[in-house]
Amino acid sequence: MNECKLSEINWTRIAVFAGGDRGHYRTDFDCFVGVDRGSLWVLEEELPLALAVGDFDSVTVEERQLIQKRSQHFVQAHPEKDDTDLELALLTIFEKILRLR
């Protein structure tokens, strides 16, 4: 599976992993976005991590460095922010897509 580029206008199916149960999940998405520790989960499942977003306070320094190295795009927020990590991820996705239109 090819990694997505944020500049592509044809994103249609974006999976956002923000934590929770690792039960069954689908992999027929165009892009995979990880939110904080969800980014590590995407990598552990060997899925292409197009975007990692969050303050990454729920991972170790080594895990954050791995996420930063292996994600196509990495956005780290300050821990003292107004939005939640998930809100920041959704805002980042919409900003990148809408900017192209």
PDB file of C-alpha atoms in Angstrom:
ATOM      1  CA  MET A   1       0.000   0.000   0.000  1.00  0.00           C
ATOM      2  CA  ASN A   2       1.396   3.384  -0.977  1.00  0.00           C
ATOM      3  CA  GLU A   3       1.676   6.164   1.544  1.00  0.00           C
ATOM      4  CA  CYS A   4      -0.630   9.110   1.013  1.00  0.00           C
ATOM      5  CA  LYS A   5       0.579  12.593   0.410  1.00  0.00           C
ATOM      6  CA  LEU A   6      -1.169  15.485   2.081  1.00  0.00           C
ATOM      7  CA  SER A   7      -1.055  17.359  -1.216  1.00  0.00           C
ATOM      8  CA  GLU A   8      -3.225  14.806  -3.016  1.00  0.00           C
ATOM      9  CA  ILE A   9      -6.778  16.000  -3.578  1.00  0.00           C
ATOM     10  CA  ASN A  10      -8.159  12.488  -4.067  1.00  0.00           C
ATOM     11  CA  TRP A  11      -8.200  11.455  -0.437  1.00  0.00           C
ATOM     12  CA  THR A  12     -11.513   9.782   0.023  1.00  0.00           C
ATOM     13  CA  ARG A  13     -11.109   7.327   2.872  1.00  0.00           C
ATOM     14  CA  ILE A  14      -9.058   8.415   5.864  1.00  0.00           C
ATOM     15  CA  ALA A  15      -8.773   6.186   8.925  1.00  0.00           C
ATOM     16  CA  VAL A  16      -8.065   8.019  12.170  1.00  0.00           C
ATOM     17  CA  PHE A  17      -6.721   5.881  15.003  1.00  0.00           C
ATOM     18  CA  ALA A  18      -7.054   7.680  18.305  1.00  0.00           C
ATOM     19  CA  GLY A  19      -6.683   4.861  20.793  1.00  0.00           C
ATOM     20  CA  GLY A  20      -9.241   2.518  22.222  1.00  0.00           C
ATOM     21  CA  ASP A  21      -9.774  -1.175  21.658  1.00  0.00           C
ATOM     22  CA  ARG A  22      -7.522  -2.871  19.144  1.00  0.00           C
ATOM     23  CA  GLY A  23     -10.321  -5.176  18.053  1.00  0.00           C
ATOM     24  CA  HIS A  24     -11.241  -5.683  14.450  1.00  0.00           C
ATOM     25  CA  TYR A  25     -10.514  -2.887  12.026  1.00  0.00           C
ATOM     26  CA  ARG A  26     -10.595  -2.362   8.290  1.00  0.00           C
ATOM     27  CA  THR A  27      -7.544  -1.593   6.196  1.00  0.00           C
ATOM     28  CA  ASP A  28      -9.228  -0.511   2.959  1.00  0.00           C
ATOM     29  CA  PHE A  29      -8.487   3.174   3.511  1.00  0.00           C
ATOM     30  CA  ASP A  30      -6.481   5.564   1.388  1.00  0.00           C
ATOM     31  CA  CYS A  31      -4.676   7.108   4.356  1.00  0.00           C
ATOM     32  CA  PHE A  32      -3.972   6.285   7.971  1.00  0.00           C
ATOM     33  CA  VAL A  33      -3.725   9.014  10.600  1.00  0.00           C
ATOM     34  CA  GLY A  34      -2.515   8.360  14.125  1.00  0.00           C
ATOM     35  CA  VAL A  35      -3.491  10.504  17.077  1.00  0.00           C
ATOM     36  CA  ASP A  36      -0.930  10.467  19.886  1.00  0.00           C
ATOM     37  CA  ARG A  37      -0.482   6.817  20.957  1.00  0.00           C
ATOM     38  CA  GLY A  38      -2.710   5.761  18.054  1.00  0.00           C
ATOM     39  CA  SER A  39       0.244   6.628  15.806  1.00  0.00           C
ATOM     40  CA  LEU A  40       2.322   3.935  17.469  1.00  0.00           C
ATOM     41  CA  TRP A  41      -0.513   1.458  17.055  1.00  0.00           C
ATOM     42  CA  VAL A  42      -0.670   2.185  13.291  1.00  0.00           C
ATOM     43  CA  LEU A  43       3.064   1.475  13.031  1.00  0.00           C
ATOM     44  CA  GLU A  44       2.798  -1.695  15.129  1.00  0.00           C
ATOM     45  CA  GLU A  45       0.125  -2.947  12.723  1.00  0.00           C
ATOM     46  CA  GLU A  46       2.542  -2.190   9.844  1.00  0.00           C
ATOM     47  CA  LEU A  47       0.159   0.262   8.202  1.00  0.00           C
ATOM     48  CA  PRO A  48       1.526   3.343   6.414  1.00  0.00           C
ATOM     49  CA  LEU A  49       1.335   6.334   8.758  1.00  0.00           C
ATOM     50  CA  ALA A  50       0.519   9.341   6.588  1.00  0.00           C
ATOM     51  CA  LEU A  51       0.022  11.768   9.483  1.00  0.00           C
ATOM     52  CA  ALA A  52       0.845  11.639  13.192  1.00  0.00           C
ATOM     53  CA  VAL A  53      -0.697  14.343  15.384  1.00  0.00           C
ATOM     54  CA  GLY A  54      -0.733  15.027  19.109  1.00  0.00           C
ATOM     55  CA  ASP A  55       1.262  16.172  22.079  1.00  0.00           C
ATOM     56  CA  PHE A  56       2.563  12.600  22.416  1.00  0.00           C
ATOM     57  CA  ASP A  57       2.372  12.649  26.197  1.00  0.00           C
ATOM     58  CA  SER A  58       1.209   9.029  26.210  1.00  0.00           C
ATOM     59  CA  VAL A  59       4.343   7.609  24.562  1.00  0.00           C
ATOM     60  CA  THR A  60       7.976   7.444  25.609  1.00  0.00           C
ATOM     61  CA  VAL A  61      10.624   9.677  24.073  1.00  0.00           C
ATOM     62  CA  GLU A  62      11.904   6.707  22.062  1.00  0.00           C
ATOM     63  CA  GLU A  63       8.415   5.876  20.794  1.00  0.00           C
ATOM     64  CA  ARG A  64       7.825   9.521  19.816  1.00  0.00           C
ATOM     65  CA  GLN A  65      11.102   9.540  17.893  1.00  0.00           C
ATOM     66  CA  LEU A  66      10.070   6.356  16.071  1.00  0.00           C
ATOM     67  CA  ILE A  67       6.681   7.873  15.216  1.00  0.00           C
ATOM     68  CA  GLN A  68       8.347  11.046  13.964  1.00  0.00           C
ATOM     69  CA  LYS A  69      10.823   9.079  11.858  1.00  0.00           C
ATOM     70  CA  ARG A  70       8.284   6.713  10.301  1.00  0.00           C
ATOM     71  CA  SER A  71       5.351   9.067   9.719  1.00  0.00           C
ATOM     72  CA  GLN A  72       5.067  10.877   6.438  1.00  0.00           C
ATOM     73  CA  HIS A  73       3.947  14.051   8.237  1.00  0.00           C
ATOM     74  CA  PHE A  74       4.388  14.773  11.949  1.00  0.00           C
ATOM     75  CA  VAL A  75       2.617  17.492  13.946  1.00  0.00           C
ATOM     76  CA  GLN A  76       3.524  17.827  17.618  1.00  0.00           C
ATOM     77  CA  ALA A  77       1.365  20.089  19.754  1.00  0.00           C
ATOM     78  CA  HIS A  78       2.226  21.709  23.055  1.00  0.00           C
ATOM     79  CA  PRO A  79       0.732  19.836  26.013  1.00  0.00           C
ATOM     80  CA  GLU A  80      -0.971  23.065  27.123  1.00  0.00           C
ATOM     81  CA  LYS A  81      -3.380  23.501  24.233  1.00  0.00           C
ATOM     82  CA  ASP A  82      -7.054  24.338  23.870  1.00  0.00           C
ATOM     83  CA  ASP A  83      -7.974  21.451  21.556  1.00  0.00           C
ATOM     84  CA  THR A  84      -7.772  17.746  22.297  1.00  0.00           C
ATOM     85  CA  ASP A  85      -5.339  15.666  20.260  1.00  0.00           C
ATOM     86  CA  LEU A  86      -8.232  14.251  18.236  1.00  0.00           C
ATOM     87  CA  GLU A  87      -9.629  17.726  17.519  1.00  0.00           C
ATOM     88  CA  LEU A  88      -6.174  18.846  16.430  1.00  0.00           C
ATOM     89  CA  ALA A  89      -5.876  15.836  14.109  1.00  0.00           C
ATOM     90  CA  LEU A  90      -9.239  16.536  12.489  1.00  0.00           C
ATOM     91  CA  LEU A  91      -8.434  20.237  12.107  1.00  0.00           C
ATOM     92  CA  THR A  92      -5.094  19.340  10.504  1.00  0.00           C
ATOM     93  CA  ILE A  93      -6.746  16.936   8.061  1.00  0.00           C
ATOM     94  CA  PHE A  94      -9.398  19.469   7.060  1.00  0.00           C
ATOM     95  CA  GLU A  95      -6.853  22.275   6.768  1.00  0.00           C
ATOM     96  CA  LYS A  96      -4.606  20.258   4.479  1.00  0.00           C
ATOM     97  CA  ILE A  97      -7.469  19.113   2.258  1.00  0.00           C
ATOM     98  CA  LEU A  98      -9.389  22.381   2.121  1.00  0.00           C
ATOM     99  CA  ARG A  99      -6.240  24.358   1.404  1.00  0.00           C
ATOM    100  CA  LEU A 100      -5.992  22.552  -1.918  1.00  0.00           C
ATOM    101  CA  ARG A 101      -9.483  23.423  -3.131  1.00  0.00           C
TER     102      ARG A 101
END
